PDB file of C-alpha atoms in Angstrom:
ATOM      1  CA  MET B   9      82.608  88.420 144.034  1.00  0.00           C
ATOM      2  CA  GLU B  10      85.272  87.552 146.296  1.00  0.00           C
ATOM      3  CA  PRO B  11      88.774  86.143 145.118  1.00  0.00           C
ATOM      4  CA  SER B  12      88.317  83.180 147.479  1.00  0.00           C
ATOM      5  CA  ILE B  13      84.442  82.823 145.713  1.00  0.00           C
ATOM      6  CA  PHE B  14      85.815  82.937 142.406  1.00  0.00           C
ATOM      7  CA  GLU B  15      88.580  80.256 143.027  1.00  0.00           C
ATOM      8  CA  GLU B  16      86.067  77.756 144.665  1.00  0.00           C
ATOM      9  CA  GLN B  17      83.677  78.472 141.504  1.00  0.00           C
ATOM     10  CA  VAL B  18      86.911  78.022 139.250  1.00  0.00           C
ATOM     11  CA  LEU B  19      87.528  74.955 140.911  1.00  0.00           C
ATOM     12  CA  SER B  20      84.157  73.494 140.547  1.00  0.00           C
ATOM     13  CA  PHE B  21      83.812  74.484 136.925  1.00  0.00           C
ATOM     14  CA  THR B  22      87.391  72.561 135.973  1.00  0.00           C
ATOM     15  CA  ASP B  23      86.004  69.724 138.378  1.00  0.00           C
ATOM     16  CA  GLU B  24      82.770  69.336 136.298  1.00  0.00           C
ATOM     17  CA  ILE B  25      84.950  69.381 132.783  1.00  0.00           C
ATOM     18  CA  ARG B  26      87.090  66.639 134.047  1.00  0.00           C
ATOM     19  CA  LYS B  27      84.056  64.407 135.166  1.00  0.00           C
ATOM     20  CA  ILE B  28      82.557  65.137 131.764  1.00  0.00           C
ATOM     21  CA  LEU B  29      85.470  64.135 129.815  1.00  0.00           C
ATOM     22  CA  ASP B  30      86.731  61.370 132.014  1.00  0.00           C
ATOM     23  CA  GLY B  31      83.239  59.942 132.683  1.00  0.00           C
ATOM     24  CA  CYS B  32      82.451  59.444 128.971  1.00  0.00           C
ATOM     25  CA  LEU B  33      85.766  59.139 127.138  1.00  0.00           C
ATOM     26  CA  VAL B  34      87.985  56.226 127.493  1.00  0.00           C
ATOM     27  CA  GLY B  35      91.997  57.787 127.487  1.00  0.00           C
ATOM     28  CA  GLU B  36      94.332  59.845 129.734  1.00  0.00           C
ATOM     29  CA  LEU B  37      93.623  63.485 130.368  1.00  0.00           C
ATOM     30  CA  ARG B  38      95.892  66.011 131.263  1.00  0.00           C
ATOM     31  CA  PHE B  39      95.321  69.296 132.673  1.00  0.00           C
ATOM     32  CA  GLU B  40      97.172  72.584 133.279  1.00  0.00           C
ATOM     33  CA  GLN B  41      96.864  76.176 134.303  1.00  0.00           C
ATOM     34  CA  ASP B  42      97.132  78.542 131.198  1.00  0.00           C
ATOM     35  CA  ALA B  43      97.099  82.201 132.859  1.00  0.00           C
ATOM     36  CA  TYR B  44      95.579  83.665 135.880  1.00  0.00           C
ATOM     37  CA  LEU B  45      95.242  87.156 136.611  1.00  0.00           C
ATOM     38  CA  PRO B  46      93.383  87.342 139.963  1.00  0.00           C
ATOM     39  CA  GLU B  47      93.275  90.883 140.412  1.00  0.00           C
ATOM     40  CA  GLU B  48      91.279  90.865 136.969  1.00  0.00           C
ATOM     41  CA  TYR B  49      89.200  87.869 137.578  1.00  0.00           C
ATOM     42  CA  ARG B  50      90.225  86.125 134.807  1.00  0.00           C
ATOM     43  CA  ILE B  51      91.873  82.515 134.723  1.00  0.00           C
ATOM     44  CA  ALA B  52      92.511  80.121 131.748  1.00  0.00           C
ATOM     45  CA  PHE B  53      93.249  76.181 131.659  1.00  0.00           C
ATOM     46  CA  LYS B  54      93.459  73.589 129.187  1.00  0.00           C
ATOM     47  CA  GLY B  55      93.518  69.989 128.775  1.00  0.00           C
ATOM     48  CA  LYS B  56      94.294  66.883 126.469  1.00  0.00           C
ATOM     49  CA  LYS B  57      92.113  64.130 126.150  1.00  0.00           C
ATOM     50  CA  GLN B  58      93.249  61.220 124.486  1.00  0.00           C
ATOM     51  CA  LEU B  59      91.180  59.313 122.121  1.00  0.00           C
ATOM     52  CA  HIS B  60      90.568  55.628 121.484  1.00  0.00           C
ATOM     53  CA  VAL B  61      89.093  53.067 118.988  1.00  0.00           C
ATOM     54  CA  ALA B  62      88.127  49.744 119.765  1.00  0.00           C
ATOM     55  CA  SER B  63      90.413  48.339 116.982  1.00  0.00           C
ATOM     56  CA  VAL B  64      93.653  49.794 117.825  1.00  0.00           C
ATOM     57  CA  ASP B  65      95.616  49.662 121.017  1.00  0.00           C
ATOM     58  CA  VAL B  66      96.823  52.994 121.310  1.00  0.00           C
ATOM     59  CA  PRO B  67      95.172  56.422 120.956  1.00  0.00           C
ATOM     60  CA  VAL B  68      94.145  57.613 117.672  1.00  0.00           C
ATOM     61  CA  ALA B  69      93.261  61.063 118.456  1.00  0.00           C
ATOM     62  CA  GLU B  70      93.180  63.777 121.165  1.00  0.00           C
ATOM     63  CA  LEU B  71      90.683  66.379 122.062  1.00  0.00           C
ATOM     64  CA  HIS B  72      92.184  69.731 123.094  1.00  0.00           C
ATOM     65  CA  VAL B  73      89.941  71.762 125.348  1.00  0.00           C
ATOM     66  CA  ARG B  74      90.857  75.461 126.714  1.00  0.00           C
ATOM     67  CA  TYR B  75      88.659  77.837 128.681  1.00  0.00           C
ATOM     68  CA  ALA B  76      89.190  81.056 129.698  1.00  0.00           C
ATOM     69  CA  LEU B  77      86.885  82.128 132.666  1.00  0.00           C
ATOM     70  CA  THR B  78      86.004  85.105 134.152  1.00  0.00           C
ATOM     71  CA  VAL B  79      82.746  86.880 136.026  1.00  0.00           C
ATOM     72  CA  ASN B  80      79.753  87.920 134.324  1.00  0.00           C
ATOM     73  CA  SER B  81      78.349  91.753 133.780  1.00  0.00           C
ATOM     74  CA  THR B  82      76.891  91.417 137.631  1.00  0.00           C
ATOM     75  CA  GLY B  83      80.304  90.300 139.248  1.00  0.00           C
ATOM     76  CA  ASN B  84      78.333  87.579 140.758  1.00  0.00           C
ATOM     77  CA  HIS B  85      78.585  84.853 138.658  1.00  0.00           C
ATOM     78  CA  LEU B  86      81.290  82.660 136.858  1.00  0.00           C
ATOM     79  CA  ALA B  87      81.409  83.602 133.064  1.00  0.00           C
ATOM     80  CA  VAL B  88      83.048  81.759 130.156  1.00  0.00           C
ATOM     81  CA  ARG B  89      85.161  84.427 128.123  1.00  0.00           C
ATOM     82  CA  ASN B  90      86.287  82.204 125.838  1.00  0.00           C
ATOM     83  CA  SER B  91      86.385  78.155 124.663  1.00  0.00           C
ATOM     84  CA  SER B  92      87.895  75.963 122.161  1.00  0.00           C
ATOM     85  CA  PHE B  93      87.356  72.348 121.483  1.00  0.00           C
ATOM     86  CA  LYS B  94      89.718  70.824 118.829  1.00  0.00           C
ATOM     87  CA  LEU B  95      89.811  67.345 117.728  1.00  0.00           C
ATOM     88  CA  VAL B  96      93.233  66.500 116.231  1.00  0.00           C
ATOM     89  CA  TYR B  97      94.632  63.129 114.545  1.00  0.00           C
ATOM     90  CA  SER B  98      97.298  62.043 116.517  1.00  0.00           C
ATOM     91  CA  ARG B  99      99.535  58.976 115.925  1.00  0.00           C
ATOM     92  CA  GLY B 100     103.119  58.890 117.199  1.00  0.00           C
ATOM     93  CA  LYS B 101     104.510  62.325 116.651  1.00  0.00           C
ATOM     94  CA  ALA B 102     102.355  63.043 113.688  1.00  0.00           C
ATOM     95  CA  GLN B 103      99.383  65.338 114.473  1.00  0.00           C
ATOM     96  CA  SER B 104      96.688  66.905 112.186  1.00  0.00           C
ATOM     97  CA  PRO B 105      94.053  69.322 113.131  1.00  0.00           C
ATOM     98  CA  VAL B 106      90.441  68.165 112.213  1.00  0.00           C
ATOM     99  CA  LEU B 107      87.757  70.505 113.294  1.00  0.00           C
ATOM    100  CA  ARG B 108      87.795  72.959 116.103  1.00  0.00           C
ATOM    101  CA  TYR B 109      84.705  74.604 117.583  1.00  0.00           C
ATOM    102  CA  ASP B 110      85.362  78.113 119.064  1.00  0.00           C
ATOM    103  CA  PHE B 111      83.719  80.536 121.447  1.00  0.00           C
ATOM    104  CA  ASP B 112      84.560  84.199 122.142  1.00  0.00           C
ATOM    105  CA  ARG B 113      81.941  86.567 123.641  1.00  0.00           C
ATOM    106  CA  GLU B 114      83.984  89.778 122.864  1.00  0.00           C
ATOM    107  CA  THR B 115      84.727  89.299 119.050  1.00  0.00           C
ATOM    108  CA  ARG B 116      83.195  91.823 117.088  1.00  0.00           C
ATOM    109  CA  ASN B 117      84.292  90.578 113.655  1.00  0.00           C
ATOM    110  CA  LYS B 118      83.103  87.026 113.181  1.00  0.00           C
ATOM    111  CA  PRO B 119      80.271  84.727 114.729  1.00  0.00           C
ATOM    112  CA  SER B 120      80.983  84.478 118.627  1.00  0.00           C
ATOM    113  CA  SER B 121      80.389  80.686 118.500  1.00  0.00           C
ATOM    114  CA  HIS B 122      81.760  78.934 115.484  1.00  0.00           C
ATOM    115  CA  LEU B 123      83.180  75.792 113.977  1.00  0.00           C
ATOM    116  CA  HIS B 124      86.636  75.423 111.714  1.00  0.00           C
ATOM    117  CA  PHE B 125      86.746  72.413 109.620  1.00  0.00           C
ATOM    118  CA  HIS B 126      90.221  71.356 108.293  1.00  0.00           C
ATOM    119  CA  SER B 127      89.473  69.652 105.021  1.00  0.00           C
ATOM    120  CA  GLU B 128      88.374  70.967 101.719  1.00  0.00           C
ATOM    121  CA  SER B 129      85.086  70.964  99.785  1.00  0.00           C
ATOM    122  CA  VAL B 130      85.226  71.270  95.999  1.00  0.00           C
ATOM    123  CA  PRO B 131      82.008  73.048  95.739  1.00  0.00           C
ATOM    124  CA  ILE B 132      82.575  75.711  98.336  1.00  0.00           C
ATOM    125  CA  SER B 133      85.995  76.320  96.587  1.00  0.00           C
ATOM    126  CA  LEU B 134      83.822  77.057  93.370  1.00  0.00           C
ATOM    127  CA  LEU B 135      81.519  79.174  95.026  1.00  0.00           C
ATOM    128  CA  LEU B 136      83.907  81.403  96.725  1.00  0.00           C
ATOM    129  CA  ALA B 137      86.360  81.577  93.662  1.00  0.00           C
ATOM    130  CA  SER B 138      83.143  82.579  91.895  1.00  0.00           C
ATOM    131  CA  ALA B 139      82.751  85.711  94.386  1.00  0.00           C
ATOM    132  CA  GLY B 140      86.477  86.403  93.929  1.00  0.00           C
ATOM    133  CA  GLN B 141      87.372  84.889  97.314  1.00  0.00           C
ATOM    134  CA  TYR B 142      90.427  82.776  95.936  1.00  0.00           C
ATOM    135  CA  LYS B 143      92.223  83.183  98.988  1.00  0.00           C
ATOM    136  CA  GLN B 144      89.480  81.807 101.139  1.00  0.00           C
ATOM    137  CA  ALA B 145      88.534  79.355  98.657  1.00  0.00           C
ATOM    138  CA  PHE B 146      92.244  77.431  99.074  1.00  0.00           C
ATOM    139  CA  GLU B 147      92.093  78.086 102.962  1.00  0.00           C
ATOM    140  CA  GLN B 148      88.710  77.005 103.957  1.00  0.00           C
ATOM    141  CA  GLN B 149      89.991  75.861 107.517  1.00  0.00           C
ATOM    142  CA  ASN B 150      89.687  79.702 108.131  1.00  0.00           C
ATOM    143  CA  ILE B 151      86.032  79.531 107.387  1.00  0.00           C
ATOM    144  CA  HIS B 152      83.706  80.408 110.329  1.00  0.00           C
ATOM    145  CA  PHE B 153      80.528  78.220 110.054  1.00  0.00           C
ATOM    146  CA  PRO B 154      78.151  79.918 112.820  1.00  0.00           C
ATOM    147  CA  LEU B 155      77.187  77.526 115.734  1.00  0.00           C
ATOM    148  CA  GLY B 156      74.711  79.982 117.746  1.00  0.00           C
ATOM    149  CA  ASN B 157      75.289  82.625 119.749  1.00  0.00           C
ATOM    150  CA  GLU B 158      76.674  83.793 123.240  1.00  0.00           C
ATOM    151  CA  ARG B 159      73.574  82.300 125.176  1.00  0.00           C
ATOM    152  CA  PHE B 160      72.599  79.378 122.469  1.00  0.00           C
ATOM    153  CA  ARG B 161      75.880  77.839 121.804  1.00  0.00           C
ATOM    154  CA  LEU B 162      77.418  74.559 121.358  1.00  0.00           C
ATOM    155  CA  CYS B 163      78.768  72.931 124.643  1.00  0.00           C
ATOM    156  CA  LEU B 164      81.434  70.397 125.461  1.00  0.00           C
ATOM    157  CA  GLU B 165      78.430  67.803 125.828  1.00  0.00           C
ATOM    158  CA  ASP B 166      77.618  68.317 122.138  1.00  0.00           C
ATOM    159  CA  VAL B 167      81.114  67.609 121.129  1.00  0.00           C
ATOM    160  CA  VAL B 168      81.724  64.429 123.480  1.00  0.00           C
ATOM    161  CA  GLU B 169      78.408  63.095 121.997  1.00  0.00           C
ATOM    162  CA  PHE B 170      79.583  63.741 118.214  1.00  0.00           C
ATOM    163  CA  LEU B 171      82.926  62.107 119.127  1.00  0.00           C
ATOM    164  CA  ILE B 172      81.305  59.120 120.399  1.00  0.00           C
ATOM    165  CA  GLY B 173      78.022  58.589 118.303  1.00  0.00           C
ATOM    166  CA  GLU B 174      79.489  59.826 114.644  1.00  0.00           C
ATOM    167  CA  LEU B 175      83.257  59.223 115.175  1.00  0.00           C
ATOM    168  CA  HIS B 176      82.722  56.370 117.356  1.00  0.00           C
ATOM    169  CA  PHE B 177      85.479  56.937 119.546  1.00  0.00           C
ATOM    170  CA  THR B 178      85.680  54.656 122.694  1.00  0.00           C
ATOM    171  CA  ALA B 179      83.145  55.645 125.426  1.00  0.00           C
ATOM    172  CA  GLN B 180      82.802  54.860 128.862  1.00  0.00           C
ATOM    173  CA  PRO B 181      79.821  53.037 130.245  1.00  0.00           C
ATOM    174  CA  GLY B 182      76.853  55.296 131.068  1.00  0.00           C
ATOM    175  CA  TRP B 183      78.286  58.341 129.262  1.00  0.00           C
ATOM    176  CA  GLU B 184      74.583  59.139 127.782  1.00  0.00           C
ATOM    177  CA  GLN B 185      73.378  59.838 131.344  1.00  0.00           C
ATOM    178  CA  ALA B 186      76.506  61.599 132.172  1.00  0.00           C
ATOM    179  CA  ILE B 187      75.987  64.266 129.500  1.00  0.00           C
ATOM    180  CA  ALA B 188      72.438  64.138 129.992  1.00  0.00           C
ATOM    181  CA  ARG B 189      72.522  65.308 133.370  1.00  0.00           C
ATOM    182  CA  THR B 190      75.284  67.902 132.869  1.00  0.00           C
ATOM    183  CA  ARG B 191      73.711  69.343 129.802  1.00  0.00           C
ATOM    184  CA  ALA B 192      70.713  69.822 131.815  1.00  0.00           C
ATOM    185  CA  ASP B 193      72.415  71.883 134.193  1.00  0.00           C
ATOM    186  CA  TYR B 194      74.117  73.822 131.234  1.00  0.00           C
ATOM    187  CA  LEU B 195      70.846  74.782 129.908  1.00  0.00           C
ATOM    188  CA  ARG B 196      69.131  75.736 132.959  1.00  0.00           C
ATOM    189  CA  LYS B 197      72.119  78.302 133.639  1.00  0.00           C
ATOM    190  CA  GLN B 198      71.812  79.542 130.179  1.00  0.00           C
ATOM    191  CA  THR B 199      68.004  79.843 130.385  1.00  0.00           C
ATOM    192  CA  GLU B 200      68.363  81.647 133.900  1.00  0.00           C
ATOM    193  CA  THR B 201      70.742  84.150 132.341  1.00  0.00           C
ATOM    194  CA  VAL B 202      68.213  84.843 129.342  1.00  0.00           C
ATOM    195  CA  ILE B 203      65.382  85.627 132.088  1.00  0.00           C
ATOM    196  CA  ARG B 204      67.601  87.703 134.117  1.00  0.00           C
ATOM    197  CA  LYS B 205      68.392  89.806 130.949  1.00  0.00           C
ATOM    198  CA  ASN B 206      64.950  89.811 129.800  1.00  0.00           C
ATOM    199  CA  LEU B 207      62.979  90.322 132.927  1.00  0.00           C
ATOM    200  CA  ASP B 208      60.012  92.411 131.208  1.00  0.00           C
ATOM    201  CA  LEU B 209      59.844  89.760 128.311  1.00  0.00           C
ATOM    202  CA  ALA B 210      59.498  87.371 131.011  1.00  0.00           C
ATOM    203  CA  ARG B 211      56.628  89.214 133.264  1.00  0.00           C
ATOM    204  CA  GLU B 212      54.522  89.183 129.577  1.00  0.00           C
ATOM    205  CA  ILE B 213      55.160  85.507 129.141  1.00  0.00           C
ATOM    206  CA  MET B 214      54.168  84.698 132.577  1.00  0.00           C
ATOM    207  CA  ALA B 215      51.151  87.278 132.517  1.00  0.00           C
ATOM    208  CA  GLU B 216      49.618  85.445 129.469  1.00  0.00           C
ATOM    209  CA  GLU B 217      50.123  81.976 131.013  1.00  0.00           C
ATOM    210  CA  ALA B 218      48.011  83.347 134.047  1.00  0.00           C
ATOM    211  CA  GLU B 219      44.996  84.281 131.972  1.00  0.00           C
TER     212      GLU B 219
END
Protein backbone atom coordinates (compact mmCIF):
# COMPACT_ATOMS: atom_id res chain seq x y z
CA MET A 1 0.00 0.00 0.00
CA GLU A 2 1.29 3.44 -0.94
CA PRO A 3 1.64 5.91 1.97
CA SER A 4 -0.82 8.26 0.28
CA ILE A 5 -3.44 5.48 0.07
CA PHE A 6 -2.82 4.63 3.73
CA GLU A 7 -3.43 8.27 4.68
CA GLU A 8 -6.63 8.36 2.62
CA GLN A 9 -7.96 5.24 4.31
CA VAL A 10 -7.07 6.61 7.75
CA LEU A 11 -8.93 9.86 7.00
CA SER A 12 -11.95 7.88 5.80
CA PHE A 13 -11.86 5.74 8.95
CA THR A 14 -11.62 8.69 11.34
CA ASP A 15 -14.41 10.47 9.47
CA GLU A 16 -16.63 7.41 9.94
CA ILE A 17 -15.92 7.40 13.69
CA ARG A 18 -16.86 11.08 13.87
CA LYS A 19 -20.11 10.39 12.04
CA ILE A 20 -21.01 7.55 14.40
CA LEU A 21 -20.38 9.59 17.54
CA ASP A 22 -21.87 12.89 16.39
CA GLY A 23 -24.71 11.24 14.49
CA CYS A 24 -25.85 9.18 17.47
CA LEU A 25 -24.97 11.03 20.68
CA VAL A 26 -25.60 14.61 21.78
CA GLY A 27 -22.46 16.37 23.05
CA GLU A 28 -19.20 18.02 22.02
CA LEU A 29 -16.58 15.84 20.34
CA ARG A 30 -12.85 16.57 20.47
CA PHE A 31 -10.35 14.62 18.35
CA GLU A 32 -6.56 14.63 18.32
CA GLN A 33 -3.78 12.59 16.74
CA ASP A 34 -1.96 10.51 19.32
CA ALA A 35 0.98 9.09 17.36
CA TYR A 36 2.09 8.77 13.74
CA LEU A 37 4.84 6.53 12.33
CA PRO A 38 4.40 6.79 8.53
CA GLU A 39 7.44 4.65 7.77
CA GLU A 40 5.83 1.79 9.75
CA TYR A 41 2.27 2.42 8.56
CA ARG A 42 1.10 3.11 12.10
CA ILE A 43 -1.09 5.90 13.36
CA ALA A 44 -3.16 6.43 16.50
CA PHE A 45 -5.85 8.95 17.36
CA LYS A 46 -8.15 9.57 20.29
CA GLY A 47 -11.35 11.44 20.93
CA LYS A 48 -13.53 12.54 23.83
CA LYS A 49 -17.28 12.71 23.40
CA GLN A 50 -19.28 14.53 26.06
CA LEU A 51 -22.44 12.71 27.13
CA HIS A 52 -25.71 14.27 28.33
CA VAL A 53 -28.89 13.11 30.02
CA ALA A 54 -32.25 14.83 29.62
CA SER A 55 -32.61 15.98 33.24
CA VAL A 56 -29.24 17.79 33.52
CA ASP A 57 -28.04 20.84 31.58
CA VAL A 58 -24.33 19.99 31.66
CA PRO A 59 -22.45 16.87 30.49
CA VAL A 60 -22.45 14.10 33.09
CA ALA A 61 -19.98 11.72 31.45
CA GLU A 62 -17.51 11.27 28.60
CA LEU A 63 -16.78 8.49 26.16
CA HIS A 64 -13.04 8.24 25.52
CA VAL A 65 -12.24 6.54 22.21
CA ARG A 66 -8.78 5.55 21.00
CA TYR A 67 -7.72 3.65 17.87
CA ALA A 68 -4.29 2.51 16.73
CA LEU A 69 -4.32 1.70 13.01
CA THR A 70 -1.96 -0.15 10.70
CA VAL A 71 -2.19 -2.29 7.56
CA ASN A 72 -3.31 -5.92 7.55
CA SER A 73 -1.11 -8.96 6.85
CA THR A 74 -1.50 -8.55 3.07
CA GLY A 75 -0.53 -4.88 3.19
CA ASN A 76 -3.60 -3.98 1.13
CA HIS A 77 -6.16 -2.97 3.74
CA LEU A 78 -6.40 -0.82 6.84
CA ALA A 79 -6.52 -2.76 10.13
CA VAL A 80 -7.17 -1.88 13.77
CA ARG A 81 -4.13 -2.83 15.85
CA ASN A 82 -5.81 -1.93 19.12
CA SER A 83 -8.72 0.14 20.37
CA SER A 84 -10.25 1.36 23.62
CA PHE A 85 -13.72 2.68 24.47
CA LYS A 86 -13.85 4.05 28.02
CA LEU A 87 -16.90 5.47 29.79
CA VAL A 88 -15.95 8.08 32.40
CA TYR A 89 -18.26 9.75 34.92
CA SER A 90 -17.45 13.46 34.72
CA ARG A 91 -18.84 16.34 36.78
CA GLY A 92 -16.67 19.44 36.89
CA LYS A 93 -13.09 18.38 37.62
CA ALA A 94 -14.16 15.06 39.12
CA GLN A 95 -13.70 12.07 36.83
CA SER A 96 -14.17 8.39 37.66
CA PRO A 97 -13.86 5.45 35.23
CA VAL A 98 -16.98 3.32 34.87
CA LEU A 99 -16.04 0.68 32.32
CA ARG A 100 -13.62 0.13 29.45
CA TYR A 101 -13.78 -2.05 26.34
CA ASP A 102 -10.31 -2.96 25.05
CA PHE A 103 -9.08 -4.73 21.93
CA ASP A 104 -5.47 -5.65 21.18
CA ARG A 105 -4.72 -7.96 18.28
CA GLU A 106 -1.10 -8.46 19.43
CA THR A 107 -1.81 -9.53 23.02
CA ARG A 108 -0.63 -12.93 24.20
CA ASN A 109 -1.54 -13.12 27.90
CA LYS A 110 -5.18 -11.95 27.92
CA PRO A 111 -8.27 -12.11 25.69
CA SER A 112 -7.75 -9.93 22.62
CA SER A 113 -11.18 -8.34 23.16
CA HIS A 114 -12.28 -7.77 26.75
CA LEU A 115 -14.15 -5.59 29.23
CA HIS A 116 -12.93 -3.94 32.43
CA PHE A 117 -15.66 -2.97 34.89
CA HIS A 118 -14.87 -0.45 37.61
CA SER A 119 -17.16 -1.74 40.32
CA GLU A 120 -17.10 -4.37 43.04
CA SER A 121 -19.08 -7.61 43.14
CA VAL A 122 -19.20 -9.36 46.52
CA PRO A 123 -19.84 -12.83 44.97
CA ILE A 124 -16.86 -12.39 42.60
CA SER A 125 -14.69 -11.28 45.54
CA LEU A 126 -15.68 -14.40 47.49
CA LEU A 127 -15.01 -16.66 44.50
CA LEU A 128 -11.56 -15.15 43.88
CA ALA A 129 -10.69 -15.26 47.58
CA SER A 130 -11.72 -18.93 47.66
CA ALA A 131 -9.25 -19.53 44.84
CA GLY A 132 -6.50 -17.71 46.74
CA GLN A 133 -6.57 -14.70 44.40
CA TYR A 134 -6.81 -12.11 47.17
CA LYS A 135 -5.25 -9.21 45.27
CA GLN A 136 -7.56 -9.68 42.30
CA ALA A 137 -10.54 -10.00 44.66
CA PHE A 138 -9.91 -6.42 45.81
CA GLU A 139 -8.90 -5.06 42.36
CA GLN A 140 -11.75 -6.30 40.21
CA GLN A 141 -11.23 -3.51 37.68
CA ASN A 142 -8.27 -5.56 36.43
CA ILE A 143 -10.39 -8.60 35.53
CA HIS A 144 -10.58 -9.24 31.77
CA PHE A 145 -14.12 -10.22 30.79
CA PRO A 146 -13.78 -11.82 27.30
CA LEU A 147 -15.75 -10.28 24.43
CA GLY A 148 -15.00 -12.46 21.42
CA ASN A 149 -11.78 -12.55 19.43
CA GLU A 150 -9.98 -10.58 16.74
CA ARG A 151 -12.72 -11.16 14.17
CA PHE A 152 -15.89 -11.50 16.24
CA ARG A 153 -15.51 -8.65 18.68
CA LEU A 154 -17.55 -5.78 20.03
CA CYS A 155 -17.57 -2.64 17.85
CA LEU A 156 -18.14 1.06 18.54
CA GLU A 157 -21.76 0.76 17.38
CA ASP A 158 -22.40 -1.78 20.16
CA VAL A 159 -21.00 0.65 22.73
CA VAL A 160 -23.16 3.51 21.41
CA GLU A 161 -26.26 1.32 21.53
CA PHE A 162 -25.46 0.38 25.14
CA LEU A 163 -24.95 4.02 26.17
CA ILE A 164 -28.29 5.07 24.69
CA GLY A 165 -30.43 1.99 25.28
CA GLU A 166 -29.22 0.98 28.74
CA LEU A 167 -27.70 4.10 30.33
CA HIS A 168 -30.12 6.55 28.67
CA PHE A 169 -27.67 9.16 27.45
CA THR A 170 -29.28 11.70 25.14
CA ALA A 171 -29.40 10.46 21.53
CA GLN A 172 -29.61 12.20 18.19
CA PRO A 173 -32.74 11.60 16.10
CA GLY A 174 -32.35 8.60 13.81
CA TRP A 175 -29.45 7.08 15.75
CA GLU A 176 -30.78 3.54 15.27
CA GLN A 177 -30.61 3.84 11.48
CA ALA A 178 -27.16 5.43 11.69
CA ILE A 179 -25.56 2.58 13.61
CA ALA A 180 -27.48 -0.08 11.66
CA ARG A 181 -25.78 1.15 8.47
CA THR A 182 -22.24 1.35 9.87
CA ARG A 183 -22.57 -1.89 11.84
CA ALA A 184 -23.66 -3.71 8.67
CA ASP A 185 -20.57 -2.34 6.91
CA TYR A 186 -18.33 -3.44 9.80
CA LEU A 187 -19.80 -6.97 9.79
CA ARG A 188 -19.42 -7.21 6.01
CA LYS A 189 -15.71 -6.34 6.24
CA GLN A 190 -15.18 -8.84 9.05
CA THR A 191 -16.98 -11.52 7.04
CA GLU A 192 -14.83 -10.80 3.98
CA THR A 193 -11.69 -11.19 6.08
CA VAL A 194 -12.90 -14.48 7.56
CA ILE A 195 -13.64 -15.80 4.06
CA ARG A 196 -10.23 -14.74 2.71
CA LYS A 197 -8.52 -16.55 5.59
CA ASN A 198 -10.67 -19.68 5.18
CA LEU A 199 -10.95 -20.14 1.42
CA ASP A 200 -10.99 -23.95 1.54
CA LEU A 201 -13.89 -23.91 4.00
CA ALA A 202 -15.70 -21.31 1.89
CA ARG A 203 -15.35 -23.54 -1.18
CA GLU A 204 -16.69 -26.54 0.75
CA ILE A 205 -19.74 -24.59 1.92
CA MET A 206 -20.42 -23.26 -1.59
CA ALA A 207 -20.15 -26.77 -3.01
CA GLU A 208 -22.61 -28.08 -0.41
CA GLU A 209 -25.06 -25.26 -1.21
CA ALA A 210 -24.82 -26.02 -4.92
CA GLU A 211 -25.79 -29.67 -4.46
